[in-house]
Amino acid sequence: MILLYAQPVSRIVRLTTDDVLHDGDHTLLRLGEPPTPVPEPLAGLLRAYLEDRPNMTTAASPASRWLFRGRRAGQPVDPGSIRDLPQEIGVPAQSGRTAAIRQLVLQMPPVAAQGLGYHHTSTTKIAAEAGSP
């Protein structure tokens, strides 16, 4: 989600299971409005994760709606836990996210930016910095 949708980790950890939508054969992710389509293979991974989320049998919060549940009851996972994962496998998450948002801004219409949770002012600034009208 960091690289595909250029989402900050702080936003990813606040996603809930209600933010993952199923529309027939399609999986959507509510990052903004309208919800964003999730391509395969990420859609399949997301569906499998939802069916078998880790640590759901503990007494702390078995009914947690957080997509990425934290160790403390009622809390999402700590952003640092997710932020470090790409680095551990050699993926520069921050520079990758920056490149992803620039590429997305150059390719998408403004309504798509809203679907990813970005404000049109931010995307206009990024596009201008990238040399696009």
Tab-separated table of N, CA and C in Angstrom:
chain	number	residue	atom	x	y	z
A	1	MET	N	0.823	-1.191	0.000
A	1	MET	CA	0.000	0.000	0.000
A	1	MET	C	0.869	1.259	0.000
A	2	ILE	N	2.048	1.124	0.613
A	2	ILE	CA	2.974	2.257	0.629
A	2	ILE	C	3.392	2.595	-0.798
A	3	LEU	N	3.770	1.590	-1.559
A	3	LEU	CA	4.299	1.820	-2.898
A	3	LEU	C	3.213	1.891	-3.966
A	4	LEU	N	2.183	1.069	-3.855
A	4	LEU	CA	1.139	1.051	-4.874
A	4	LEU	C	0.263	2.295	-4.833
A	5	TYR	N	-0.137	2.701	-3.624
A	5	TYR	CA	-1.048	3.835	-3.475
A	5	TYR	C	-0.382	5.063	-2.869
A	6	ALA	N	0.926	4.993	-2.622
A	6	ALA	CA	1.694	6.102	-2.039
A	6	ALA	C	1.088	6.571	-0.727
A	7	GLN	N	0.648	5.614	0.082
A	7	GLN	CA	0.030	5.950	1.359
A	7	GLN	C	1.071	6.008	2.466
A	8	PRO	N	0.953	6.997	3.348
A	8	PRO	CA	1.864	7.040	4.490
A	8	PRO	C	1.507	5.920	5.474
A	9	VAL	N	2.488	5.435	6.180
A	9	VAL	CA	2.260	4.360	7.141
A	9	VAL	C	1.243	4.785	8.196
A	10	SER	N	1.277	6.050	8.586
A	10	SER	CA	0.327	6.533	9.592
A	10	SER	C	-1.117	6.375	9.117
A	11	ARG	N	-1.358	6.447	7.831
A	11	ARG	CA	-2.701	6.245	7.268
A	11	ARG	C	-3.023	4.758	7.171
A	12	ILE	N	-2.055	3.951	6.789
A	12	ILE	CA	-2.269	2.515	6.632
A	12	ILE	C	-2.676	1.875	7.957
A	13	VAL	N	-2.023	2.266	9.044
A	13	VAL	CA	-2.342	1.637	10.333
A	13	VAL	C	-3.726	2.021	10.837
A	14	ARG	N	-4.319	3.074	10.318
A	14	ARG	CA	-5.665	3.483	10.741
A	14	ARG	C	-6.775	2.828	9.928
A	15	LEU	N	-6.413	2.001	8.937
A	15	LEU	CA	-7.435	1.309	8.156
A	15	LEU	C	-8.130	0.266	9.021
A	16	THR	N	-9.415	0.088	8.790
A	16	THR	CA	-10.180	-0.931	9.495
A	16	THR	C	-10.653	-1.980	8.503
A	17	THR	N	-11.177	-3.049	9.029
A	17	THR	CA	-11.711	-4.092	8.147
A	17	THR	C	-12.873	-3.553	7.329
A	18	ASP	N	-13.536	-2.518	7.826
A	18	ASP	CA	-14.648	-1.907	7.085
A	18	ASP	C	-14.161	-1.106	5.880
A	19	ASP	N	-12.877	-0.813	5.830
A	19	ASP	CA	-12.310	-0.076	4.700
A	19	ASP	C	-11.987	-0.990	3.512
A	20	VAL	N	-12.091	-2.285	3.714
A	20	VAL	CA	-11.894	-3.252	2.630
A	20	VAL	C	-13.282	-3.682	2.164
A	21	LEU	N	-13.607	-3.344	0.931
A	21	LEU	CA	-14.944	-3.600	0.393
A	21	LEU	C	-14.881	-4.648	-0.698
A	22	HIS	N	-15.970	-5.399	-0.819
A	22	HIS	CA	-16.072	-6.411	-1.869
A	22	HIS	C	-17.269	-6.060	-2.740
A	23	ASP	N	-17.032	-5.945	-4.029
A	23	ASP	CA	-18.077	-5.614	-4.994
A	23	ASP	C	-18.038	-6.683	-6.074
A	24	GLY	N	-18.766	-7.771	-5.830
A	24	GLY	CA	-18.722	-8.892	-6.763
A	24	GLY	C	-17.349	-9.524	-6.742
A	25	ASP	N	-16.699	-9.546	-7.885
A	25	ASP	CA	-15.350	-10.115	-7.996
A	25	ASP	C	-14.252	-9.102	-7.704
A	26	HIS	N	-14.632	-7.888	-7.362
A	26	HIS	CA	-13.661	-6.816	-7.167
A	26	HIS	C	-13.470	-6.500	-5.685
A	27	THR	N	-12.240	-6.185	-5.338
A	27	THR	CA	-11.917	-5.732	-3.990
A	27	THR	C	-11.570	-4.258	-4.085
A	28	LEU	N	-12.128	-3.476	-3.163
A	28	LEU	CA	-11.897	-2.035	-3.122
A	28	LEU	C	-11.350	-1.666	-1.759
A	29	LEU	N	-10.587	-0.591	-1.714
A	29	LEU	CA	-10.010	-0.120	-0.471
A	29	LEU	C	-10.422	1.336	-0.289
A	30	ARG	N	-11.029	1.634	0.859
A	30	ARG	CA	-11.498	2.987	1.114
A	30	ARG	C	-10.354	3.808	1.705
A	31	LEU	N	-9.626	4.476	0.823
A	31	LEU	CA	-8.563	5.397	1.223
A	31	LEU	C	-9.086	6.820	1.177
A	32	GLY	N	-10.100	7.020	0.371
A	32	GLY	CA	-10.774	8.293	0.173
A	32	GLY	C	-12.086	7.966	-0.504
A	33	GLU	N	-12.686	8.937	-1.159
A	33	GLU	CA	-13.924	8.690	-1.895
A	33	GLU	C	-13.716	9.067	-3.350
A	34	PRO	N	-14.071	8.240	-4.273
A	34	PRO	CA	-14.644	6.902	-4.116
A	34	PRO	C	-13.568	5.888	-3.712
A	35	PRO	N	-14.004	4.712	-3.225
A	35	PRO	CA	-13.024	3.667	-2.883
A	35	PRO	C	-12.175	3.285	-4.088
A	36	THR	N	-10.956	2.857	-3.813
A	36	THR	CA	-9.969	2.559	-4.844
A	36	THR	C	-9.927	1.073	-5.158
A	37	PRO	N	-9.949	0.683	-6.436
A	37	PRO	CA	-9.817	-0.736	-6.784
A	37	PRO	C	-8.463	-1.290	-6.345
A	38	VAL	N	-8.465	-2.537	-5.903
A	38	VAL	CA	-7.234	-3.207	-5.496
A	38	VAL	C	-6.919	-4.255	-6.556
A	39	PRO	N	-5.797	-4.124	-7.241
A	39	PRO	CA	-5.446	-5.096	-8.286
A	39	PRO	C	-4.917	-6.396	-7.676
A	40	GLU	N	-4.984	-7.451	-8.465
A	40	GLU	CA	-4.341	-8.705	-8.086
A	40	GLU	C	-2.844	-8.524	-8.285
A	41	PRO	N	-2.012	-9.115	-7.533
A	41	PRO	CA	-2.254	-10.120	-6.505
A	41	PRO	C	-2.543	-9.529	-5.129
A	42	LEU	N	-2.472	-8.176	-4.989
A	42	LEU	CA	-2.712	-7.579	-3.680
A	42	LEU	C	-4.122	-7.878	-3.182
A	43	ALA	N	-5.105	-7.881	-4.075
A	43	ALA	CA	-6.487	-8.158	-3.662
A	43	ALA	C	-6.592	-9.538	-3.024
A	44	GLY	N	-5.978	-10.529	-3.628
A	44	GLY	CA	-6.004	-11.887	-3.083
A	44	GLY	C	-5.294	-11.972	-1.743
A	45	LEU	N	-4.162	-11.291	-1.625
A	45	LEU	CA	-3.438	-11.274	-0.360
A	45	LEU	C	-4.256	-10.591	0.743
A	46	LEU	N	-4.936	-9.527	0.379
A	46	LEU	CA	-5.755	-8.795	1.340
A	46	LEU	C	-6.939	-9.642	1.805
A	47	ARG	N	-7.586	-10.331	0.859
A	47	ARG	CA	-8.711	-11.213	1.236
A	47	ARG	C	-8.242	-12.336	2.145
A	48	ALA	N	-7.114	-12.947	1.824
A	48	ALA	CA	-6.576	-14.035	2.649
A	48	ALA	C	-6.202	-13.520	4.040
A	49	TYR	N	-5.633	-12.338	4.098
A	49	TYR	CA	-5.261	-11.751	5.380
A	49	TYR	C	-6.504	-11.516	6.246
A	50	LEU	N	-7.573	-11.014	5.625
A	50	LEU	CA	-8.803	-10.753	6.370
A	50	LEU	C	-9.413	-12.032	6.935
A	51	GLU	N	-9.297	-13.115	6.204
A	51	GLU	CA	-9.855	-14.379	6.661
A	51	GLU	C	-9.075	-14.975	7.819
A	52	ASP	N	-7.806	-14.614	7.953
A	52	ASP	CA	-6.965	-15.221	8.981
A	52	ASP	C	-6.013	-14.193	9.589
A	53	ARG	N	-6.590	-13.116	10.138
A	53	ARG	CA	-5.738	-12.083	10.749
A	53	ARG	C	-5.025	-12.649	11.968
A	54	PRO	N	-3.769	-12.290	12.149
A	54	PRO	CA	-3.005	-12.815	13.284
A	54	PRO	C	-3.490	-12.247	14.617
A	55	ASN	N	-3.259	-13.010	15.669
A	55	ASN	CA	-3.531	-12.605	17.054
A	55	ASN	C	-5.002	-12.286	17.330
A	56	MET	N	-5.913	-12.901	16.618
A	56	MET	CA	-7.332	-12.627	16.857
A	56	MET	C	-7.932	-13.536	17.929
A	57	THR	N	-7.188	-14.513	18.399
A	57	THR	CA	-7.726	-15.417	19.415
A	57	THR	C	-7.341	-14.995	20.822
A	58	THR	N	-6.620	-13.893	20.967
A	58	THR	CA	-6.247	-13.424	22.290
A	58	THR	C	-7.426	-12.711	22.940
A	59	ALA	N	-7.414	-12.652	24.240
A	59	ALA	CA	-8.512	-12.034	24.974
A	59	ALA	C	-8.502	-10.512	24.877
A	60	ALA	N	-7.378	-9.932	24.467
A	60	ALA	CA	-7.235	-8.474	24.465
A	60	ALA	C	-8.267	-7.770	23.578
A	61	SER	N	-8.488	-8.253	22.391
A	61	SER	CA	-9.467	-7.592	21.513
A	61	SER	C	-9.875	-8.511	20.366
A	62	PRO	N	-10.607	-9.558	20.661
A	62	PRO	CA	-10.979	-10.496	19.601
A	62	PRO	C	-11.926	-9.909	18.550
A	63	ALA	N	-12.597	-8.827	18.886
A	63	ALA	CA	-13.532	-8.215	17.932
A	63	ALA	C	-12.946	-6.955	17.297
A	64	SER	N	-11.644	-6.800	17.338
A	64	SER	CA	-10.994	-5.605	16.810
A	64	SER	C	-11.323	-5.407	15.332
A	65	ARG	N	-11.652	-4.181	14.958
A	65	ARG	CA	-11.952	-3.838	13.561
A	65	ARG	C	-10.713	-3.281	12.853
A	66	TRP	N	-9.602	-3.078	13.594
A	66	TRP	CA	-8.391	-2.578	12.947
A	66	TRP	C	-7.904	-3.599	11.936
A	67	LEU	N	-7.549	-3.150	10.752
A	67	LEU	CA	-7.020	-4.061	9.747
A	67	LEU	C	-5.698	-4.647	10.232
A	68	PHE	N	-4.872	-3.798	10.809
A	68	PHE	CA	-3.598	-4.236	11.373
A	68	PHE	C	-3.650	-3.960	12.872
A	69	ARG	N	-4.117	-4.938	13.603
A	69	ARG	CA	-4.343	-4.825	15.042
A	69	ARG	C	-3.023	-4.735	15.791
A	70	GLY	N	-3.004	-3.863	16.803
A	70	GLY	CA	-1.818	-3.714	17.634
A	70	GLY	C	-1.813	-4.688	18.793
A	71	ARG	N	-0.785	-4.621	19.568
A	71	ARG	CA	-0.668	-5.508	20.733
A	71	ARG	C	-1.510	-5.031	21.900
A	72	ARG	N	-1.777	-3.733	21.950
A	72	ARG	CA	-2.610	-3.200	23.032
A	72	ARG	C	-4.062	-3.208	22.595
A	73	ALA	N	-4.923	-3.595	23.513
A	73	ALA	CA	-6.359	-3.700	23.220
A	73	ALA	C	-6.902	-2.394	22.652
A	74	GLY	N	-7.642	-2.504	21.565
A	74	GLY	CA	-8.292	-1.356	20.960
A	74	GLY	C	-7.381	-0.437	20.166
A	75	GLN	N	-6.132	-0.812	19.958
A	75	GLN	CA	-5.183	0.042	19.258
A	75	GLN	C	-4.695	-0.621	17.973
A	76	PRO	N	-4.434	0.201	16.938
A	76	PRO	CA	-3.822	-0.370	15.735
A	76	PRO	C	-2.351	-0.658	15.987
A	77	VAL	N	-1.735	-1.336	15.056
A	77	VAL	CA	-0.302	-1.629	15.160
A	77	VAL	C	0.481	-0.319	15.177
A	78	ASP	N	1.597	-0.330	15.829
A	78	ASP	CA	2.465	0.838	15.878
A	78	ASP	C	3.005	1.116	14.469
A	79	PRO	N	2.934	2.356	13.987
A	79	PRO	CA	3.424	2.659	12.635
A	79	PRO	C	4.862	2.233	12.390
A	80	GLY	N	5.700	2.304	13.401
A	80	GLY	CA	7.096	1.901	13.248
A	80	GLY	C	7.254	0.438	12.878
A	81	SER	N	6.324	-0.395	13.339
A	81	SER	CA	6.382	-1.825	13.015
A	81	SER	C	6.216	-2.069	11.522
A	82	ILE	N	5.338	-1.312	10.897
A	82	ILE	CA	5.107	-1.463	9.457
A	82	ILE	C	6.169	-0.706	8.667
A	83	ARG	N	6.552	0.463	9.164
A	83	ARG	CA	7.527	1.307	8.465
A	83	ARG	C	8.847	0.574	8.244
A	84	ASP	N	9.230	-0.276	9.177
A	84	ASP	CA	10.512	-0.974	9.096
A	84	ASP	C	10.496	-2.194	8.170
A	85	LEU	N	9.323	-2.760	7.907
A	85	LEU	CA	9.250	-3.995	7.115
A	85	LEU	C	9.847	-3.864	5.714
A	86	PRO	N	9.501	-2.848	4.934
A	86	PRO	CA	10.114	-2.750	3.598
A	86	PRO	C	11.634	-2.597	3.666
A	87	GLN	N	12.103	-1.829	4.642
A	87	GLN	CA	13.540	-1.625	4.799
A	87	GLN	C	14.267	-2.954	5.032
A	88	GLU	N	13.623	-3.848	5.797
A	88	GLU	CA	14.237	-5.136	6.124
A	88	GLU	C	14.480	-6.005	4.893
A	89	ILE	N	13.690	-5.797	3.834
A	89	ILE	CA	13.881	-6.586	2.611
A	89	ILE	C	14.540	-5.756	1.502
A	90	GLY	N	15.073	-4.606	1.893
A	90	GLY	CA	15.831	-3.800	0.941
A	90	GLY	C	15.015	-2.856	0.089
A	91	VAL	N	13.771	-2.583	0.460
A	91	VAL	CA	12.928	-1.653	-0.297
A	91	VAL	C	12.939	-0.311	0.419
A	92	PRO	N	13.417	0.734	-0.245
A	92	PRO	CA	13.439	2.058	0.386
A	92	PRO	C	12.025	2.668	0.378
A	93	ALA	N	11.290	2.428	1.446
A	93	ALA	CA	9.869	2.788	1.488
A	93	ALA	C	9.612	4.281	1.286
A	94	GLN	N	10.357	5.149	1.951
A	94	GLN	CA	10.074	6.579	1.840
A	94	GLN	C	10.352	7.108	0.439
A	95	SER	N	11.505	6.775	-0.123
A	95	SER	CA	11.784	7.255	-1.483
A	95	SER	C	10.873	6.554	-2.490
A	96	GLY	N	10.495	5.313	-2.229
A	96	GLY	CA	9.545	4.608	-3.095
A	96	GLY	C	8.172	5.244	-3.060
A	97	ARG	N	7.745	5.652	-1.873
A	97	ARG	CA	6.444	6.312	-1.729
A	97	ARG	C	6.449	7.652	-2.452
A	98	THR	N	7.552	8.387	-2.329
A	98	THR	CA	7.670	9.676	-3.014
A	98	THR	C	7.606	9.491	-4.526
A	99	ALA	N	8.312	8.497	-5.043
A	99	ALA	CA	8.269	8.220	-6.482
A	99	ALA	C	6.874	7.768	-6.904
A	100	ALA	N	6.217	6.976	-6.067
A	100	ALA	CA	4.877	6.486	-6.399
A	100	ALA	C	3.874	7.625	-6.484
A	101	ILE	N	3.901	8.553	-5.539
A	101	ILE	CA	2.934	9.657	-5.581
A	101	ILE	C	3.183	10.544	-6.793
A	102	ARG	N	4.430	10.763	-7.153
A	102	ARG	CA	4.707	11.555	-8.358
A	102	ARG	C	4.174	10.861	-9.605
A	103	GLN	N	4.398	9.569	-9.709
A	103	GLN	CA	3.925	8.822	-10.870
A	103	GLN	C	2.399	8.797	-10.927
A	104	LEU	N	1.768	8.581	-9.769
A	104	LEU	CA	0.305	8.566	-9.721
A	104	LEU	C	-0.278	9.907	-10.129
A	105	VAL	N	0.300	10.985	-9.639
A	105	VAL	CA	-0.190	12.327	-9.956
A	105	VAL	C	-0.071	12.610	-11.450
A	106	LEU	N	1.010	12.154	-12.065
A	106	LEU	CA	1.196	12.399	-13.491
A	106	LEU	C	0.244	11.570	-14.348
A	107	GLN	N	-0.248	10.450	-13.833
A	107	GLN	CA	-1.081	9.553	-14.625
A	107	GLN	C	-2.570	9.643	-14.342
A	108	MET	N	-2.970	10.210	-13.213
A	108	MET	CA	-4.374	10.109	-12.828
A	108	MET	C	-5.091	11.437	-12.887
A	109	PRO	N	-6.419	11.358	-13.097
A	109	PRO	CA	-7.228	12.569	-13.038
A	109	PRO	C	-7.426	12.976	-11.574
A	110	PRO	N	-7.826	14.222	-11.330
A	110	PRO	CA	-8.005	14.692	-9.948
A	110	PRO	C	-8.945	13.835	-9.102
A	111	VAL	N	-9.998	13.277	-9.686
A	111	VAL	CA	-10.931	12.460	-8.900
A	111	VAL	C	-10.238	11.213	-8.354
A	112	ALA	N	-9.260	10.711	-9.081
A	112	ALA	CA	-8.509	9.552	-8.598
A	112	ALA	C	-7.675	9.928	-7.382
A	113	ALA	N	-7.168	11.149	-7.360
A	113	ALA	CA	-6.409	11.605	-6.203
A	113	ALA	C	-7.293	11.621	-4.963
A	114	GLN	N	-8.539	12.040	-5.118
A	114	GLN	CA	-9.473	12.028	-3.995
A	114	GLN	C	-9.737	10.599	-3.538
A	115	GLY	N	-9.798	9.656	-4.466
A	115	GLY	CA	-10.007	8.256	-4.125
A	115	GLY	C	-8.858	7.680	-3.325
A	116	LEU	N	-7.677	8.260	-3.456
A	116	LEU	CA	-6.516	7.819	-2.688
A	116	LEU	C	-6.334	8.641	-1.416
A	117	GLY	N	-7.255	9.573	-1.178
A	117	GLY	CA	-7.197	10.364	0.042
A	117	GLY	C	-6.321	11.593	-0.045
A	118	TYR	N	-5.946	11.995	-1.251
A	118	TYR	CA	-5.112	13.178	-1.424
A	118	TYR	C	-5.969	14.370	-1.800
A	119	HIS	N	-5.616	15.539	-1.303
A	119	HIS	CA	-6.319	16.772	-1.630
A	119	HIS	C	-5.782	17.303	-2.958
A	120	HIS	N	-6.655	17.917	-3.748
A	120	HIS	CA	-6.235	18.393	-5.071
A	120	HIS	C	-5.121	19.437	-4.997
A	121	THR	N	-5.052	20.215	-3.928
A	121	THR	CA	-3.981	21.196	-3.782
A	121	THR	C	-2.625	20.497	-3.692
A	122	SER	N	-2.578	19.406	-2.913
A	122	SER	CA	-1.317	18.655	-2.773
A	122	SER	C	-0.893	18.047	-4.091
A	123	THR	N	-1.843	17.452	-4.794
A	123	THR	CA	-1.488	16.789	-6.054
A	123	THR	C	-1.108	17.797	-7.129
A	124	THR	N	-1.736	18.969	-7.115
A	124	THR	CA	-1.379	20.018	-8.071
A	124	THR	C	0.053	20.479	-7.830
A	125	LYS	N	0.426	20.629	-6.557
A	125	LYS	CA	1.790	21.042	-6.218
A	125	LYS	C	2.800	19.987	-6.653
A	126	ILE	N	2.493	18.723	-6.378
A	126	ILE	CA	3.407	17.631	-6.762
A	126	ILE	C	3.554	17.569	-8.279
A	127	ALA	N	2.441	17.732	-8.999
A	127	ALA	CA	2.493	17.707	-10.464
A	127	ALA	C	3.342	18.852	-10.992
A	128	ALA	N	3.197	20.037	-10.407
A	128	ALA	CA	3.995	21.181	-10.843
A	128	ALA	C	5.485	20.940	-10.604
A	129	GLU	N	5.811	20.341	-9.452
A	129	GLU	CA	7.204	20.033	-9.158
A	129	GLU	C	7.776	19.000	-10.124
A	130	ALA	N	6.896	18.130	-10.635
A	130	ALA	CA	7.339	17.103	-11.559
A	130	ALA	C	7.348	17.606	-13.010
A	131	GLY	N	6.941	18.864	-13.205
A	131	GLY	CA	6.974	19.450	-14.542
A	131	GLY	C	5.737	19.200	-15.359
A	132	SER	N	4.626	18.878	-14.716
A	132	SER	CA	3.373	18.625	-15.427
A	132	SER	C	2.405	19.771	-15.146
A	133	PRO	N	1.530	20.076	-16.106
A	133	PRO	CA	0.549	21.147	-15.847
A	133	PRO	C	-0.453	20.748	-14.781
